[in-house]
Short mmCIF file of C-alpha atoms in Angstrom, two decimals:
data_model
loop_
_atom_site.label_atom_id
_atom_site.label_comp_id
_atom_site.label_asym_id
_atom_site.label_seq_id
_atom_site.Cartn_x
_atom_site.Cartn_y
_atom_site.Cartn_z
CA UNK A 1 -42.80 -18.24 -52.46
CA UNK A 2 -44.55 -18.33 -49.09
CA UNK A 3 -46.17 -15.26 -47.58
CA UNK A 4 -46.12 -14.59 -43.87
CA UNK A 5 -48.82 -12.59 -42.15
CA UNK A 6 -48.09 -8.90 -42.47
CA UNK A 7 -49.71 -8.27 -39.10
CA UNK A 8 -46.71 -9.78 -37.35
CA UNK A 9 -43.94 -7.50 -36.09
CA UNK A 10 -40.88 -7.24 -38.32
CA UNK A 11 -38.78 -9.03 -35.74
CA UNK A 12 -41.11 -12.04 -35.85
CA UNK A 13 -41.50 -11.93 -39.64
CA UNK A 14 -37.84 -11.95 -40.51
CA UNK A 15 -35.67 -12.82 -37.56
CA UNK A 16 -37.10 -16.29 -37.47
CA UNK A 17 -36.41 -16.84 -41.15
CA UNK A 18 -32.81 -15.80 -41.09
CA UNK A 19 -31.80 -16.56 -37.52
CA UNK A 20 -30.25 -19.87 -38.51
CA UNK A 21 -27.95 -18.17 -40.99
CA UNK A 22 -27.16 -15.16 -38.85
CA UNK A 23 -27.00 -16.52 -35.34
CA UNK A 24 -24.68 -19.37 -34.37
CA UNK A 25 -26.56 -22.45 -33.29
CA UNK A 26 -24.21 -23.43 -30.55
CA UNK A 27 -25.37 -22.93 -26.97
CA UNK A 28 -24.97 -19.36 -25.75
CA UNK A 29 -22.05 -19.00 -23.39
CA UNK A 30 -22.70 -17.80 -19.89
CA UNK A 31 -20.89 -14.73 -18.75
CA UNK A 32 -18.31 -16.15 -16.35
CA UNK A 33 -16.61 -14.41 -13.48
CA UNK A 34 -13.24 -13.39 -14.87
CA UNK A 35 -10.14 -13.87 -12.82
CA UNK A 36 -9.40 -10.23 -13.59
CA UNK A 37 -12.61 -9.02 -11.93
CA UNK A 38 -12.53 -7.66 -8.44
CA UNK A 39 -14.47 -9.66 -5.97
CA UNK A 40 -18.11 -8.70 -6.00
CA UNK A 41 -20.92 -10.50 -7.75
CA UNK A 42 -21.82 -7.29 -9.58
CA UNK A 43 -18.54 -7.58 -11.50
CA UNK A 44 -19.75 -10.60 -13.49
CA UNK A 45 -18.90 -10.07 -17.12
CA UNK A 46 -16.81 -6.94 -16.54
CA UNK A 47 -13.04 -6.64 -16.69
CA UNK A 48 -10.85 -4.18 -14.86
CA UNK A 49 -10.91 -1.81 -17.83
CA UNK A 50 -14.61 -1.20 -17.28
CA UNK A 51 -14.48 0.29 -13.81
CA UNK A 52 -11.86 2.55 -12.30
CA UNK A 53 -12.59 1.42 -8.75
CA UNK A 54 -13.60 -1.81 -7.10
CA UNK A 55 -17.31 -2.57 -7.23
CA UNK A 56 -18.72 -3.13 -3.76
CA UNK A 57 -21.91 -5.00 -3.10
CA UNK A 58 -24.16 -2.51 -1.27
CA UNK A 59 -25.40 -5.30 1.01
CA UNK A 60 -21.90 -5.86 2.36
CA UNK A 61 -19.59 -3.72 4.52
CA UNK A 62 -16.59 -2.33 2.71
CA UNK A 63 -14.15 -3.99 5.08
CA UNK A 64 -15.74 -7.40 4.69
CA UNK A 65 -13.58 -9.99 2.94
CA UNK A 66 -14.56 -10.65 -0.67
CA UNK A 67 -16.60 -13.73 -1.37
CA UNK A 68 -14.85 -16.69 -2.96
CA UNK A 69 -15.31 -16.96 -6.70
CA UNK A 70 -17.16 -19.89 -8.16
CA UNK A 71 -17.45 -20.75 -11.81
CA UNK A 72 -21.00 -21.42 -12.99
CA UNK A 73 -21.58 -24.79 -14.56
CA UNK A 74 -22.86 -24.65 -18.15
CA UNK A 75 -25.49 -27.19 -17.25
CA UNK A 76 -26.65 -25.26 -14.17
CA UNK A 77 -28.40 -22.47 -16.05
CA UNK A 78 -28.75 -21.16 -19.54
CA UNK A 79 -28.02 -17.66 -20.78
CA UNK A 80 -31.16 -15.63 -21.59
CA UNK A 81 -32.37 -15.43 -25.18
CA UNK A 82 -32.26 -11.78 -26.28
CA UNK A 83 -34.26 -10.28 -29.16
CA UNK A 84 -33.71 -6.64 -30.11
CA UNK A 85 -36.12 -4.68 -32.31
CA UNK A 86 -34.93 -1.41 -33.86
CA UNK A 87 -37.21 -1.32 -36.93
CA UNK A 88 -40.51 0.48 -36.49
CA UNK A 89 -39.92 0.87 -32.76
CA UNK A 90 -37.37 0.00 -30.08
CA UNK A 91 -37.91 -3.05 -27.93
CA UNK A 92 -35.70 -5.51 -26.08
CA UNK A 93 -37.10 -8.90 -25.11
CA UNK A 94 -35.58 -11.49 -22.83
CA UNK A 95 -37.03 -14.96 -23.35
CA UNK A 96 -39.90 -13.28 -25.26
CA UNK A 97 -40.69 -10.89 -22.38
CA UNK A 98 -40.28 -7.14 -22.91
CA UNK A 99 -37.61 -5.56 -20.70
CA UNK A 100 -37.43 -1.97 -19.46
CA UNK A 101 -34.12 -0.34 -20.36
CA UNK A 102 -32.71 3.03 -19.30
CA UNK A 103 -32.10 5.73 -21.91
CA UNK A 104 -28.29 5.55 -21.73
CA UNK A 105 -28.24 1.78 -21.93
CA UNK A 106 -30.74 1.86 -24.81
CA UNK A 107 -28.49 4.18 -26.82
CA UNK A 108 -25.42 2.04 -26.17
CA UNK A 109 -27.19 -1.19 -27.15
CA UNK A 110 -28.55 0.47 -30.29
CA UNK A 111 -25.15 1.78 -31.34
CA UNK A 112 -23.65 -1.70 -31.13
CA UNK A 113 -26.61 -3.19 -33.03
CA UNK A 114 -26.35 -0.63 -35.84
CA UNK A 115 -22.59 -0.22 -36.10
CA UNK A 116 -21.20 -3.55 -34.92
CA UNK A 117 -18.04 -3.89 -32.86
CA UNK A 118 -16.47 -0.55 -31.95
CA UNK A 119 -13.69 0.48 -29.57
CA UNK A 120 -14.68 1.94 -26.23
CA UNK A 121 -13.10 5.25 -27.15
CA UNK A 122 -15.17 5.51 -30.34
CA UNK A 123 -18.42 4.51 -28.61
CA UNK A 124 -17.91 6.99 -25.78
CA UNK A 125 -17.25 9.83 -28.22
CA UNK A 126 -20.22 8.83 -30.36
CA UNK A 127 -22.76 8.70 -27.54
CA UNK A 128 -21.51 11.67 -25.51
CA UNK A 129 -19.99 14.05 -28.09
CA UNK A 130 -20.49 17.15 -25.93
CA UNK A 131 -18.79 15.68 -22.85
CA UNK A 132 -15.10 15.67 -22.08
CA UNK A 133 -13.18 12.49 -22.84
CA UNK A 134 -13.04 11.63 -19.14
CA UNK A 135 -16.77 12.24 -18.62
CA UNK A 136 -17.69 10.25 -21.72
CA UNK A 137 -15.55 7.33 -20.59
CA UNK A 138 -17.19 7.46 -17.16
CA UNK A 139 -20.67 7.47 -18.68
CA UNK A 140 -19.73 4.47 -20.78
CA UNK A 141 -18.37 2.56 -17.78
CA UNK A 142 -21.55 3.29 -15.82
CA UNK A 143 -23.74 2.13 -18.69
CA UNK A 144 -21.75 -1.07 -19.13
CA UNK A 145 -21.98 -1.81 -15.43
CA UNK A 146 -25.76 -1.35 -15.47
CA UNK A 147 -26.12 -3.58 -18.55
CA UNK A 148 -23.94 -6.31 -17.04
CA UNK A 149 -26.01 -6.20 -13.84
CA UNK A 150 -29.52 -5.92 -15.34
CA UNK A 151 -29.09 -7.47 -18.80
CA UNK A 152 -26.56 -10.29 -18.51
CA UNK A 153 -25.13 -11.95 -21.63
CA UNK A 154 -26.28 -9.06 -23.86
CA UNK A 155 -23.07 -7.05 -24.37
CA UNK A 156 -19.51 -8.30 -24.41
CA UNK A 157 -17.65 -5.77 -22.23
CA UNK A 158 -14.38 -6.25 -24.07
CA UNK A 159 -12.57 -3.87 -26.38
CA UNK A 160 -13.96 -3.52 -28.98
CA UNK A 161 -17.43 -3.57 -27.50
CA UNK A 162 -20.06 -5.67 -29.24
CA UNK A 163 -23.32 -7.47 -28.70
CA UNK A 164 -23.11 -11.13 -27.87
CA UNK A 165 -23.43 -13.17 -31.10
CA UNK A 166 -26.50 -14.93 -29.70
CA UNK A 167 -28.50 -11.68 -29.64
CA UNK A 168 -31.09 -11.66 -32.44
CA UNK A 169 -31.53 -8.23 -34.08
CA UNK A 170 -34.28 -7.60 -36.64
CA UNK A 171 -32.09 -5.09 -38.51
CA UNK A 172 -29.56 -7.82 -39.26
CA UNK A 173 -32.26 -9.98 -40.88
CA UNK A 174 -33.37 -7.10 -43.11
CA UNK A 175 -29.76 -6.37 -44.08
CA UNK A 176 -29.42 -10.03 -44.98
CA UNK A 177 -32.52 -9.80 -47.18
CA UNK A 178 -31.13 -6.68 -48.90
CA UNK A 179 -27.84 -8.47 -49.57
CA UNK A 180 -29.67 -11.47 -51.05
CA UNK A 181 -31.61 -9.23 -53.45
CA UNK A 182 -28.69 -7.04 -54.52
CA UNK A 183 -26.40 -10.04 -55.02
CA UNK A 184 -28.98 -11.72 -57.23
CA UNK A 185 -29.55 -8.47 -59.14
CA UNK A 186 -25.88 -8.45 -60.10
CA UNK A 187 -26.42 -11.86 -61.75
CA UNK A 188 -29.60 -11.50 -63.88
CA UNK A 189 -29.76 -15.21 -64.64
CA UNK A 190 -29.65 -16.12 -60.95
CA UNK A 191 -32.76 -17.38 -59.23
CA UNK A 192 -33.99 -15.08 -56.49
CA UNK A 193 -35.85 -16.91 -53.75
CA UNK A 194 -37.40 -14.46 -51.31
CA UNK A 195 -40.69 -14.72 -49.40
CA UNK A 196 -43.72 -13.11 -50.99
CA UNK A 197 -43.94 -10.31 -48.44
CA UNK A 198 -40.34 -9.15 -48.93
CA UNK A 199 -41.44 -5.86 -50.52
CA UNK A 200 -43.76 -5.03 -47.64
CA UNK A 201 -41.11 -5.87 -45.05
CA UNK A 202 -38.59 -3.56 -46.75
CA UNK A 203 -41.18 -0.81 -47.09
CA UNK A 204 -41.99 -0.90 -43.37
CA UNK A 205 -38.39 -1.23 -42.12
CA UNK A 206 -37.99 2.30 -40.73
CA UNK A 207 -34.93 2.44 -38.51
CA UNK A 208 -35.46 3.93 -35.04
CA UNK A 209 -38.16 6.43 -36.02
CA UNK A 210 -38.12 9.49 -33.78
CA UNK A 211 -34.38 9.25 -33.04
CA UNK A 212 -32.51 12.34 -34.24
CA UNK A 213 -28.93 11.93 -33.11
CA UNK A 214 -26.40 12.38 -35.90
CA UNK A 215 -25.11 8.81 -35.82
CA UNK A 216 -28.68 7.48 -36.01
CA UNK A 217 -29.64 9.84 -38.86
CA UNK A 218 -26.68 8.63 -40.90
CA UNK A 219 -27.71 5.01 -40.46
CA UNK A 220 -31.35 5.86 -41.21
CA UNK A 221 -30.36 7.49 -44.51
CA UNK A 222 -28.06 4.61 -45.42
CA UNK A 223 -30.69 1.96 -44.72
CA UNK A 224 -33.39 3.90 -46.57
CA UNK A 225 -31.20 4.10 -49.68
CA UNK A 226 -30.42 0.40 -49.44
CA UNK A 227 -34.11 -0.47 -49.05
CA UNK A 228 -35.12 1.53 -52.11
CA UNK A 229 -32.33 0.09 -54.24
CA UNK A 230 -33.24 -3.44 -53.15
CA UNK A 231 -36.92 -2.84 -53.94
CA UNK A 232 -36.06 -1.50 -57.39
CA UNK A 233 -33.81 -4.49 -58.02
CA UNK A 234 -36.59 -6.81 -56.84
CA UNK A 235 -39.12 -5.10 -59.14
CA UNK A 236 -36.80 -5.33 -62.15
CA UNK A 237 -36.15 -8.99 -61.40
CA UNK A 238 -39.88 -9.72 -61.35
CA UNK A 239 -40.40 -7.77 -64.57
CA UNK A 240 -37.70 -9.82 -66.31
CA UNK A 241 -39.53 -12.98 -65.28
CA UNK A 242 -42.99 -11.56 -66.15
CA UNK A 243 -44.11 -11.67 -62.51
CA UNK A 244 -46.03 -8.44 -62.97
CA UNK A 245 -47.99 -8.34 -59.71
CA UNK A 246 -44.89 -8.67 -57.48
CA UNK A 247 -43.02 -6.25 -59.75
CA UNK A 248 -45.66 -3.56 -59.33
CA UNK A 249 -45.85 -4.25 -55.59
CA UNK A 250 -42.09 -3.80 -55.17
CA UNK A 251 -42.11 -0.61 -57.25
CA UNK A 252 -45.00 0.80 -55.21
CA UNK A 253 -43.13 0.00 -52.01
CA UNK A 254 -40.11 1.94 -53.30
CA UNK A 255 -42.26 4.95 -54.26
CA UNK A 256 -43.93 4.84 -50.84
CA UNK A 257 -40.53 5.30 -49.20
CA UNK A 258 -39.50 8.10 -51.60
CA UNK A 259 -42.37 9.41 -53.78
CA UNK A 260 -40.00 11.69 -55.73
CA UNK A 261 -37.61 8.95 -56.83
CA UNK A 262 -37.87 8.88 -60.61
CA UNK A 263 -36.21 5.51 -61.15
CA UNK A 264 -38.82 3.80 -58.96
CA UNK A 265 -41.66 5.66 -60.68
CA UNK A 266 -40.35 4.55 -64.08
CA UNK A 267 -40.36 0.90 -62.98
CA UNK A 268 -43.92 1.31 -61.71
CA UNK A 269 -45.06 2.74 -65.08
CA UNK A 270 -43.28 -0.09 -66.92
CA UNK A 271 -45.08 -2.64 -64.75
CA UNK A 272 -48.50 -1.17 -65.53
CA UNK A 273 -47.72 -1.05 -69.26
CA UNK A 274 -46.54 -4.68 -69.18
CA UNK A 275 -49.99 -5.53 -67.80
CA UNK A 276 -51.56 -3.52 -70.65
CA UNK A 277 -52.98 -1.34 -67.93
CA UNK A 278 -52.40 1.98 -69.67
CA UNK A 279 -54.82 3.95 -67.50
CA UNK A 280 -52.90 2.99 -64.35
CA UNK A 281 -49.62 3.88 -66.03
CA UNK A 282 -50.94 7.35 -66.95
CA UNK A 283 -52.35 7.82 -63.44
CA UNK A 284 -49.01 6.94 -61.83
CA UNK A 285 -47.23 9.35 -64.18
CA UNK A 286 -49.65 12.21 -63.48
CA UNK A 287 -49.39 11.76 -59.72
CA UNK A 288 -45.61 11.76 -59.93
CA UNK A 289 -45.60 14.83 -62.20
CA UNK A 290 -47.91 16.70 -59.79
CA UNK A 291 -45.78 15.82 -56.74
CA UNK A 292 -42.54 16.69 -58.51
CA UNK A 293 -43.89 20.05 -59.63
CA UNK A 294 -45.27 21.02 -56.23
CA UNK A 295 -42.21 19.88 -54.25
CA UNK A 296 -39.33 20.80 -56.58
CA UNK A 297 -40.86 22.86 -59.37
CA UNK A 298 -39.49 20.60 -62.12
CA UNK A 299 -40.90 18.28 -64.79
CA UNK A 300 -40.30 14.51 -65.06
CA UNK A 301 -37.59 13.39 -67.44
CA UNK A 302 -38.38 12.67 -71.13
CA UNK A 303 -38.09 8.95 -70.41
CA UNK A 304 -41.73 8.93 -69.31
CA UNK A 305 -42.81 10.33 -72.67
CA UNK A 306 -40.74 7.66 -74.39
CA UNK A 307 -42.46 4.96 -72.33
CA UNK A 308 -46.00 6.25 -72.56
CA UNK A 309 -45.73 7.43 -76.18
CA UNK A 310 -49.11 7.75 -77.87
CA UNK A 311 -50.98 7.22 -74.60
CA UNK A 312 -49.48 10.40 -73.18
CA UNK A 313 -50.13 12.43 -76.36
CA UNK A 314 -53.71 11.20 -76.55
CA UNK A 315 -54.21 12.03 -72.88
CA UNK A 316 -52.83 15.53 -73.39
CA UNK A 317 -55.14 16.11 -76.36
CA UNK A 318 -58.14 14.91 -74.38
CA UNK A 319 -57.25 17.20 -71.51
CA UNK A 320 -56.92 20.18 -73.86
CA UNK A 321 -60.29 19.38 -75.45
CA UNK A 322 -61.92 19.57 -72.03
CA UNK A 323 -60.45 22.97 -71.21
CA UNK A 324 -62.98 25.82 -71.47
CA UNK A 325 -62.52 28.11 -74.46
CA UNK A 326 -61.42 31.68 -73.66
CA UNK A 327 -64.13 34.33 -73.98
#
């Protein structure tokens, strides 16, 4: 297993590794002027469903005859290469250069990256839930127009709406990694080939931190659950193959995401015991017990006592021996 530098952004760590399997290798298609569009050069990539009225170039007079339409040769210019980061932070890069994006356009792009293809009606209602149907549709049309003008070949303005398949999204690479791990976990005899820093990548893959809209919160919760389950599966896989260091690392990553998750804490204790590191196992148990008691007011399950056995009883006796006698 090869380890990449953990100082690299998630998009660089993972998108490069999985881009060949996720992103088609054929040349990205240019957005062509559709025969259904209405005249102006700003209508490139938009169809007549996008805008209620004709788009007029502000540099031209309204009564001026429309310019003739010319198809762009594929060899004349190449569509920009788009990379979207939604893990850890939000960033859009065109040909490796960061691009400034308006708030409405950012939300629309993010929704398509997280949810995939969706009808215009659904997207409008999702992004502008407090607006009327007409207002939401108008906001969506305005956002699509701005994206087509400023960020060409990023969004397909069809119905359903979707990102162009050439757009590289770091979330998609992490989802691919999660699928690889969970699929292998369902077949214990299968060989699981993942890079050495997979646990750290999953631990750090926070989706759009600081975004609190309902549709984002749902996706954050879903991805967090998937990350933890994948880390637990990865830890169990390493334990089965006696790869104790990676097993403990994956279990620690899972407990870092959710410190109160008992299944992850149990795997961590098992890993320490497999190393014959009983002191670390007891320390992990005590920290979990303390956190569980302070947060929820409950005790860990008896499974910890079954795992730790005599170590836990001996530790309890030692602790009681150190307690001061009552006067």
